[in-house]
Every structure is written in C-alpha cells, then in structure tokens.
C-alpha cells in the first residue's frame, strides 16, 4: 500500500451570481487564508501549488503567471492545469506520492460573471471547421445528447425535472449556494425549451467563487489539527471528441474514471459509498453520470429509484446534497472542488443543516461541460485506505 | 550562369488562387468580451488616478509601500494595512526604445516604454508607463521624471489618465 494522502484543510468563498466587490486575486486570497487557517499551516511550509484555470474563461493568456501572489506561492514550484479542480487533486496526489512534496495546495476559482459573452466562449470550444460554421447555440449539443439518452434508456423528461427540483431544493440548506429555490418538478417542466428536450430550468447557471484545498502526506496528515479526509481513489478519462461518432448515451469517461478510483479504494460495490456529489451541469447529466458510476445497471432502474426518492438527502444514496451545480451554481473549473468541500464537511460532521448521519465514504465527480468528454472522480474517506 | 531551377512537385499557388477558393481554410472572428472586476485595491487606485493622484498600500510587516496597491502582501502573505499617497514623480528603473508598434509597423520615432520607480514607494516598486518629450538617445536609467496628467475633464479612471512621463529639468 502506498503512502496515504489526505485533505487537511479547505477554504472557500460563498458562490454568487457576480462578485463586483473583489478582483479574482482578492477572491483567491480570501479562500487561501481560510484554507491555511483550517489546515493550521503557514504558506511558507507549502512545497508546491496547483491552480486549475482555463485562459479563455479568464480572458488572460498563460494564466499561471497571475496566480502566485495571492496564494503565497511567489518563488515556489507552481503550475496551472487547464482542467477541473478534481484533476488538480490527482496532480497533487502524484506529487506527494512521488515524494517531491509533503504539502501541496490546489486552487480553482470562477469569475464567470466577468465573461460577458458566455455563448461565444462555448462556441469557441466547438470544432472550428466542421461544427462551428453551422452556427447552432452550443446548448444544442446537450439537447442532442439528452434526446438520444432519454430515447435509449427509457428515462423520461419528468425524471430530469425531478433532478432539477431536488438539487435546487437541497441548496436551501447550503449557505454557500447561489441559486437555492423551493422548486417543484412541475415548475421545471413549465420552463421554456432551450434545445428540445432540454429546458431552461434544467441548465445550471454560472456563479463566481473560489476554493483552496490543502493536501498532506501521511505523516503530516496524522498530526493535522483538523480531521483528515483521506484520498481513497482518483481517476480521470476522456472519450472521443468527435460529436458525430462518440458515445452519446453512456458517459464512458465517467465509467472509466470511476473504475480506476473504485479499484484504488478497494470498493467492490459502489453502494458501499453513501454520498455522491456528481456533475449536474444539465439535469439529465446527473442520471447519466449515476449510471456511469455503476449505481444503476440500466436507465429504467435509475428512473424508478429517483421516483422512490433514493437520491434525496434522506434516501439510500443521497446525490448532490450540496445542491449541485443546479443549486449552488456552476463555478467553471472550481466545480469539482466545491464538491470536494461538501465531502470534506460531511466526513468531518461539519455540514450543518444538511449533515448526513454516519458518512465514512464520499465520491465527487466532475465534467467539463459541452462539448467535452472530460471527467474525473475522487473518493474520500474518514479512514486511511488499507 | 546560374543553373535553371529544377522542377518542384506540387501545385503552384499565388494570391489569386487563394482568393478564388482554390485552397481550403476556415476563418473565424472571435466575439469574446470580458469585463474584469477591478476589486478593492485597483478600484481605489483608478479612482485616485481620476483625481490626479497616485496611491499605494503599505505592509506593516515588511514595511514596503506598494504600487500599484494590493490588499495582500505577496511576500508576507498577510493583508496590507494602510493607504498611502505617493508622489507623481520618480526615476526610470528601466526603459526600452521600441522601433516596432504593437501591430508590427516600423516606427521612425521609437516609443519609450519604461518602469518608473515612484517617489514615496519602496525601492523596486514602480509602474510600467511611457516616457515622452525627450530625444530617444538621451534617455538614461536613473533619470528623474514626472507624470503629465490628462486634463481633469478627460480622465476616466484608467492608467492612461497619466498621458506620459517626462524628464524633470534641473
């Protein structure tokens, strides 16, 4: 068994539709101060820093130049990944396991409100030669995927509406959520279509925020002041990028990422885990991702379980107790780290009004949005994996 | 006499051929727009520029006076402490004579970008700006300069509210 690696500190800001009072640097400074206090570390003890950011989201090229000052990372090893924060956790894990670092910090943030043309930014992600000239709104990619997903799995549109209503409602108990609402499935189903069968209320709204996570090697984690959240498994994968021929029905990128994470965590049956924070950028994605995580063998079963309330906070496998992206807001590259925060708080017993009983294992999963097939999985636990 | 060039394989292309669509390429005009939140430190900095003043932040621990101002000290990793007005004069820390414009036109008269160490801020603390009203060959590192402000009515709360820096004549 390789050395254990644990999360010993988290710092985060409240998610907000906009944050005009702070620059992105000031936002990061706030989260970093909180994380170092939570972990009981001084920034000069930290060996290495990983930030997760996409230049186009920032409006700055070579964004890693702009991150050290506000993290205490000046003249220290640091780099930026153009990936979700969960990939950053995997990166930090590798640095610690390889023995080059004892303490590593992972940061991701969103200043989504500063992008004034979000649709054009999504458009930029489409293939410039054979997709972009057609001129569709990029949410059409999600509409296309949802339609064939429902057709092939037997999951119905009302199931997706139930997901949206559940997550917005869960967010009522999360003080950092940007979009809490006592929403009913009926309201979701009466919202207008954006790209049939996808409705407006099934699309997560963007939000600003920042998360900083402190990871430590085993020796350091054992004497940590906070209750360590041990990393039991990580995995990440991509499918083919080609819209015309990739797997639209199954989220293979999640299945592969999860299989690797389950193997590392020695999990035979995913239902050993009682807390799931999965990507729900679009409501149907939650169901697609739960199937890919191996919780349901087929779509009809996922639909029935949802109807029976299995994924509600008081159900057998609570999903997105935090409110997910639909309830908390979509903080771009910080999406995965806000889910990690939820796992850490639940594992520590610090999740307040939404605290679940006896949580020993939790799983967070991320997806980088249309048109990507980029996914990652992180499993955290209260015990050092054996 | 030069030997005749050998025949090269392929299809010769000229500008006419490209314009007539003999080759395939796809063009795209980016339509991205951003509006960056300037935040606490830089908002105050810009507001003061509009008033014709330069403002800095000080850190009590390392005792530096920092410009442009910031709400945190990157050396001490702690919040900065106080707003401090500094002078609109300084010394050229480094400069360049730039004979090519940003869109790669050759310039007869070079532009003079410079980092100006601001009087009243800590050593090594300066702002990147432009020097004018001096023959390029006369610019020197260490030269004393002062800010030339735009007329008050034309200031918008931008680094360009300082039109340029010019040498202080002794």
Short mmCIF file of C-alpha atoms in Angstrom, two decimals, chain A residues 4-311:
data_model
loop_
_atom_site.label_atom_id
_atom_site.label_comp_id
_atom_site.label_asym_id
_atom_site.label_seq_id
_atom_site.Cartn_x
_atom_site.Cartn_y
_atom_site.Cartn_z
CA UNK A 4 -1.62 7.83 2.42
CA UNK A 5 -2.53 11.30 1.21
CA UNK A 6 -5.22 13.39 2.88
CA UNK A 7 -7.01 16.70 2.60
CA UNK A 8 -6.21 18.57 5.82
CA UNK A 9 -7.73 21.95 5.01
CA UNK A 10 -10.33 23.62 2.83
CA UNK A 11 -11.14 27.29 2.28
CA UNK A 12 -13.91 28.61 0.09
CA UNK A 13 -15.98 31.69 -0.65
CA UNK A 14 -19.76 31.84 -0.98
CA UNK A 15 -20.91 31.24 -4.54
CA UNK A 16 -22.52 34.35 -6.05
CA UNK A 17 -24.03 35.24 -9.43
CA UNK A 18 -21.47 38.09 -9.51
CA UNK A 19 -18.72 39.41 -7.23
CA UNK A 20 -18.07 43.01 -8.32
CA UNK A 21 -16.52 43.93 -4.96
CA UNK A 22 -13.47 41.67 -5.36
CA UNK A 23 -10.87 41.10 -8.05
CA UNK A 24 -10.12 37.46 -8.85
CA UNK A 25 -6.89 37.86 -6.87
CA UNK A 26 -8.74 39.15 -3.80
CA UNK A 27 -11.26 36.31 -4.11
CA UNK A 28 -8.41 33.78 -4.15
CA UNK A 29 -6.68 35.47 -1.20
CA UNK A 30 -9.85 35.08 0.88
CA UNK A 31 -10.16 31.35 0.12
CA UNK A 32 -6.42 30.76 0.64
CA UNK A 33 -6.37 32.46 4.06
CA UNK A 34 -9.33 30.33 5.17
CA UNK A 35 -7.74 27.10 3.89
CA UNK A 36 -4.39 27.70 5.61
CA UNK A 37 -6.15 28.57 8.86
CA UNK A 38 -8.31 25.43 8.57
CA UNK A 39 -5.24 23.27 7.90
CA UNK A 40 -3.09 25.03 10.50
CA UNK A 41 -0.27 25.58 8.02
CA UNK A 42 1.84 28.59 7.12
CA UNK A 43 2.15 29.31 3.40
CA UNK A 44 5.96 29.11 3.65
CA UNK A 45 5.64 25.43 4.65
CA UNK A 46 3.81 24.54 1.43
CA UNK A 47 6.01 22.75 -1.10
CA UNK A 48 4.01 23.10 -4.28
CA UNK A 49 0.92 24.77 -5.74
CA UNK A 50 -1.52 23.63 -8.44
CA UNK A 51 -4.10 26.02 -9.88
CA UNK A 52 -6.84 24.96 -12.29
CA UNK A 53 -7.90 27.56 -14.84
CA UNK A 54 -8.78 27.99 -18.49
CA UNK A 55 -7.28 31.03 -20.23
CA UNK A 56 -10.45 31.75 -22.22
CA UNK A 57 -12.52 31.86 -19.02
CA UNK A 58 -10.06 34.33 -17.50
CA UNK A 59 -9.54 36.48 -20.57
CA UNK A 60 -5.79 36.21 -19.92
CA UNK A 61 -3.23 34.15 -21.77
CA UNK A 62 -0.79 31.94 -19.85
CA UNK A 63 -2.87 32.41 -16.73
CA UNK A 64 -0.42 30.69 -14.37
CA UNK A 65 1.53 33.96 -14.30
CA UNK A 66 -1.32 35.58 -12.38
CA UNK A 67 -1.80 33.08 -9.55
CA UNK A 68 1.23 33.01 -7.19
CA UNK A 69 0.92 36.35 -5.32
CA UNK A 70 -2.44 35.77 -3.67
CA UNK A 71 -1.68 32.14 -2.69
CA UNK A 72 1.67 32.72 -1.01
CA UNK A 73 3.28 30.89 -3.95
CA UNK A 74 5.83 33.52 -5.02
CA UNK A 75 9.17 31.86 -5.86
CA UNK A 76 7.71 28.38 -5.21
CA UNK A 77 7.02 25.42 -7.51
CA UNK A 78 3.63 26.04 -9.11
CA UNK A 79 1.75 25.33 -12.32
CA UNK A 80 -1.71 25.67 -13.81
CA UNK A 81 -3.80 22.85 -15.25
CA UNK A 82 -6.40 23.62 -17.90
CA UNK A 83 -8.73 21.19 -16.16
CA UNK A 84 -11.35 20.92 -13.46
CA UNK A 85 -10.17 21.08 -9.85
CA UNK A 86 -10.52 17.29 -9.42
CA UNK A 87 -7.69 16.84 -11.92
CA UNK A 88 -5.76 19.19 -9.65
CA UNK A 89 -6.36 16.82 -6.71
CA UNK A 90 -4.97 13.96 -8.82
CA UNK A 91 -1.95 16.11 -9.68
CA UNK A 92 -1.29 16.95 -6.01
CA UNK A 93 -1.65 13.27 -5.07
CA UNK A 94 1.00 12.31 -7.62
CA UNK A 95 3.40 14.99 -6.35
CA UNK A 96 3.03 13.76 -2.76
CA UNK A 97 3.20 10.04 -3.66
CA UNK A 98 6.35 10.61 -5.70
CA UNK A 99 7.94 12.11 -2.61
CA UNK A 100 8.76 15.52 -4.06
CA UNK A 101 6.29 17.31 -1.78
CA UNK A 102 4.78 16.93 1.69
CA UNK A 103 2.22 19.71 1.47
CA UNK A 104 0.51 20.69 -1.79
CA UNK A 105 -2.18 23.31 -2.38
CA UNK A 106 -4.82 23.04 -5.10
CA UNK A 107 -6.80 26.12 -6.13
CA UNK A 108 -9.64 26.70 -8.59
CA UNK A 109 -11.94 29.68 -8.98
CA UNK A 110 -14.59 31.17 -11.19
CA UNK A 111 -15.09 34.74 -12.27
CA UNK A 112 -17.73 33.58 -14.73
CA UNK A 113 -19.56 36.90 -14.31
CA UNK A 114 -16.62 38.65 -15.99
CA UNK A 115 -17.16 36.75 -19.24
CA UNK A 116 -19.70 38.95 -20.99
CA UNK A 117 -20.23 36.60 -23.93
CA UNK A 118 -20.52 33.10 -22.42
CA UNK A 119 -22.21 31.65 -25.51
CA UNK A 120 -19.35 32.75 -27.73
CA UNK A 121 -16.92 31.20 -25.29
CA UNK A 122 -18.78 27.88 -25.58
CA UNK A 123 -18.88 28.32 -29.35
CA UNK A 124 -15.10 28.55 -29.27
CA UNK A 125 -15.00 25.02 -27.88
CA UNK A 126 -16.70 23.53 -30.97
CA UNK A 127 -14.69 22.19 -33.86
CA UNK A 128 -13.94 25.30 -35.95
CA UNK A 129 -14.02 23.58 -39.33
CA UNK A 130 -16.96 21.21 -39.39
CA UNK A 131 -19.19 22.16 -36.41
CA UNK A 132 -18.88 25.89 -35.75
CA UNK A 133 -19.90 27.15 -39.21
CA UNK A 134 -23.37 25.60 -38.68
CA UNK A 135 -23.99 28.33 -36.12
CA UNK A 136 -26.05 26.43 -33.51
CA UNK A 137 -26.27 27.60 -29.92
CA UNK A 138 -23.80 25.31 -28.09
CA UNK A 139 -26.52 24.10 -25.67
CA UNK A 140 -27.81 22.24 -28.75
CA UNK A 141 -25.04 19.69 -28.10
CA UNK A 142 -26.66 18.96 -24.73
CA UNK A 143 -30.11 18.82 -26.36
CA UNK A 144 -28.85 16.27 -28.88
CA UNK A 145 -27.26 14.16 -26.15
CA UNK A 146 -30.29 14.35 -23.83
CA UNK A 147 -32.69 13.33 -26.58
CA UNK A 148 -30.89 10.12 -27.51
CA UNK A 149 -30.10 9.43 -23.83
CA UNK A 150 -33.84 9.50 -22.97
CA UNK A 151 -34.69 7.50 -26.10
CA UNK A 152 -32.21 4.73 -25.40
CA UNK A 153 -32.53 4.45 -21.61
CA UNK A 154 -36.27 4.91 -21.11
CA UNK A 155 -35.61 7.71 -18.64
CA UNK A 156 -38.39 10.28 -19.04
CA UNK A 157 -38.31 14.06 -19.20
CA UNK A 158 -40.12 14.27 -15.85
CA UNK A 159 -37.24 12.39 -14.21
CA UNK A 160 -34.87 15.15 -15.33
CA UNK A 161 -37.29 17.75 -13.96
CA UNK A 162 -37.26 15.91 -10.62
CA UNK A 163 -33.45 16.13 -10.55
CA UNK A 164 -33.54 19.88 -11.12
CA UNK A 165 -36.18 20.40 -8.42
CA UNK A 166 -34.32 18.16 -5.91
CA UNK A 167 -31.00 19.96 -6.33
CA UNK A 168 -32.41 23.50 -6.17
CA UNK A 169 -34.27 22.43 -3.01
CA UNK A 170 -31.15 20.82 -1.46
CA UNK A 171 -29.38 24.15 -1.95
CA UNK A 172 -31.80 25.75 0.55
CA UNK A 173 -29.73 24.08 3.29
CA UNK A 174 -26.36 25.17 1.88
CA UNK A 175 -25.31 28.69 2.91
CA UNK A 176 -22.75 28.95 0.09
CA UNK A 177 -25.25 28.12 -2.69
CA UNK A 178 -26.05 30.87 -5.21
CA UNK A 179 -29.40 29.54 -6.54
CA UNK A 180 -31.43 27.90 -3.73
CA UNK A 181 -35.15 27.63 -4.55
CA UNK A 182 -38.12 25.57 -3.38
CA UNK A 183 -38.70 24.45 -6.95
CA UNK A 184 -41.21 21.74 -7.96
CA UNK A 185 -40.83 19.39 -10.92
CA UNK A 186 -43.97 20.97 -12.35
CA UNK A 187 -42.29 24.38 -12.44
CA UNK A 188 -39.27 22.88 -14.17
CA UNK A 189 -41.50 21.27 -16.78
CA UNK A 190 -43.21 24.57 -17.48
CA UNK A 191 -39.93 26.39 -18.18
CA UNK A 192 -39.22 27.03 -21.88
CA UNK A 193 -37.18 24.72 -24.08
CA UNK A 194 -33.64 25.88 -24.82
CA UNK A 195 -32.82 22.92 -27.06
CA UNK A 196 -35.57 20.26 -27.02
CA UNK A 197 -35.88 18.21 -24.86
CA UNK A 198 -33.69 20.38 -22.62
CA UNK A 199 -35.49 23.10 -20.66
CA UNK A 200 -34.13 26.35 -19.26
CA UNK A 201 -34.62 25.28 -15.61
CA UNK A 202 -32.51 22.17 -16.26
CA UNK A 203 -29.38 24.18 -17.10
CA UNK A 204 -27.07 25.23 -14.26
CA UNK A 205 -26.46 28.97 -14.01
CA UNK A 206 -22.88 30.16 -13.73
CA UNK A 207 -21.52 31.50 -10.45
CA UNK A 208 -18.37 33.15 -9.07
CA UNK A 209 -16.34 31.61 -6.26
CA UNK A 210 -13.02 30.15 -5.19
CA UNK A 211 -11.85 27.01 -3.37
CA UNK A 212 -8.41 26.29 -1.96
CA UNK A 213 -7.58 22.77 -0.73
CA UNK A 214 -4.51 21.71 1.31
CA UNK A 215 -3.23 18.15 0.81
CA UNK A 216 -0.64 16.44 3.01
CA UNK A 217 1.40 13.27 3.07
CA UNK A 218 0.65 10.60 5.65
CA UNK A 219 2.99 11.76 8.41
CA UNK A 220 1.79 15.31 8.15
CA UNK A 221 -1.88 14.30 7.94
CA UNK A 222 -1.60 12.11 11.08
CA UNK A 223 -0.66 15.14 13.17
CA UNK A 224 -3.08 17.51 11.47
CA UNK A 225 -5.26 19.72 13.69
CA UNK A 226 -8.33 19.11 11.52
CA UNK A 227 -9.92 15.71 10.90
CA UNK A 228 -8.17 14.38 7.79
CA UNK A 229 -10.22 13.37 4.74
CA UNK A 230 -8.18 10.57 3.16
CA UNK A 231 -7.94 10.19 -0.59
CA UNK A 232 -9.07 6.63 -1.29
CA UNK A 233 -9.11 6.78 -5.08
CA UNK A 234 -8.80 9.09 -8.07
CA UNK A 235 -9.42 8.61 -11.77
CA UNK A 236 -9.86 10.71 -14.88
CA UNK A 237 -10.60 9.95 -18.53
CA UNK A 238 -11.82 11.39 -21.82
CA UNK A 239 -13.90 9.85 -24.59
CA UNK A 240 -13.50 10.78 -28.26
CA UNK A 241 -14.02 14.46 -29.02
CA UNK A 242 -15.88 13.80 -32.25
CA UNK A 243 -19.53 14.78 -31.82
CA UNK A 244 -20.57 12.67 -34.78
CA UNK A 245 -19.29 9.34 -33.54
CA UNK A 246 -18.70 9.31 -29.82
CA UNK A 247 -20.88 7.52 -27.28
CA UNK A 248 -23.83 9.87 -26.68
CA UNK A 249 -25.77 7.57 -24.39
CA UNK A 250 -23.21 6.35 -21.87
CA UNK A 251 -20.76 8.66 -20.10
CA UNK A 252 -17.80 6.38 -20.75
CA UNK A 253 -15.37 9.00 -19.44
CA UNK A 254 -17.00 8.68 -16.01
CA UNK A 255 -17.25 4.88 -16.10
CA UNK A 256 -13.50 4.56 -16.80
CA UNK A 257 -12.51 7.24 -14.27
CA UNK A 258 -14.73 5.60 -11.63
CA UNK A 259 -13.44 2.07 -12.28
CA UNK A 260 -9.90 3.25 -11.60
CA UNK A 261 -10.95 5.09 -8.45
CA UNK A 262 -13.00 2.12 -7.16
CA UNK A 263 -10.04 -0.23 -7.74
CA UNK A 264 -7.68 2.01 -5.75
CA UNK A 265 -10.24 2.34 -2.97
CA UNK A 266 -10.88 -1.46 -3.00
CA UNK A 267 -14.59 -0.80 -3.50
CA UNK A 268 -16.41 -3.85 -4.91
CA UNK A 269 -19.87 -2.32 -4.96
CA UNK A 270 -20.32 1.46 -5.45
CA UNK A 271 -23.23 1.30 -2.98
CA UNK A 272 -20.65 0.99 -0.20
CA UNK A 273 -20.47 4.76 -0.71
CA UNK A 274 -23.37 6.71 0.81
CA UNK A 275 -22.68 10.21 -0.52
CA UNK A 276 -22.38 11.25 -4.15
CA UNK A 277 -21.60 14.70 -5.50
CA UNK A 278 -21.91 14.32 -9.27
CA UNK A 279 -21.92 16.73 -12.17
CA UNK A 280 -25.38 18.13 -12.98
CA UNK A 281 -24.50 20.96 -15.36
CA UNK A 282 -27.65 19.78 -17.14
CA UNK A 283 -30.26 17.89 -15.09
CA UNK A 284 -30.10 14.74 -17.29
CA UNK A 285 -26.33 14.57 -16.74
CA UNK A 286 -26.87 13.62 -13.08
CA UNK A 287 -28.74 10.48 -14.16
CA UNK A 288 -26.28 9.71 -16.96
CA UNK A 289 -23.37 10.08 -14.55
CA UNK A 290 -25.01 7.92 -11.85
CA UNK A 291 -25.43 5.11 -14.40
CA UNK A 292 -21.79 5.52 -15.47
CA UNK A 293 -20.74 5.34 -11.80
CA UNK A 294 -22.30 1.87 -11.70
CA UNK A 295 -25.16 2.70 -9.34
CA UNK A 296 -27.79 1.54 -11.82
CA UNK A 297 -27.42 -1.15 -14.44
CA UNK A 298 -29.96 0.46 -16.75
CA UNK A 299 -31.95 3.64 -17.23
CA UNK A 300 -35.35 2.34 -16.14
CA UNK A 301 -33.89 1.38 -12.77
CA UNK A 302 -32.41 4.88 -12.37
CA UNK A 303 -35.82 6.41 -13.16
CA UNK A 304 -37.65 4.16 -10.67
CA UNK A 305 -35.12 4.84 -7.90
CA UNK A 306 -35.41 8.57 -8.46
CA UNK A 307 -39.19 8.37 -8.20
CA UNK A 308 -38.80 6.41 -4.95
CA UNK A 309 -36.61 9.21 -3.56
CA UNK A 310 -33.42 7.12 -3.34
CA UNK A 311 -31.18 10.09 -4.24
#
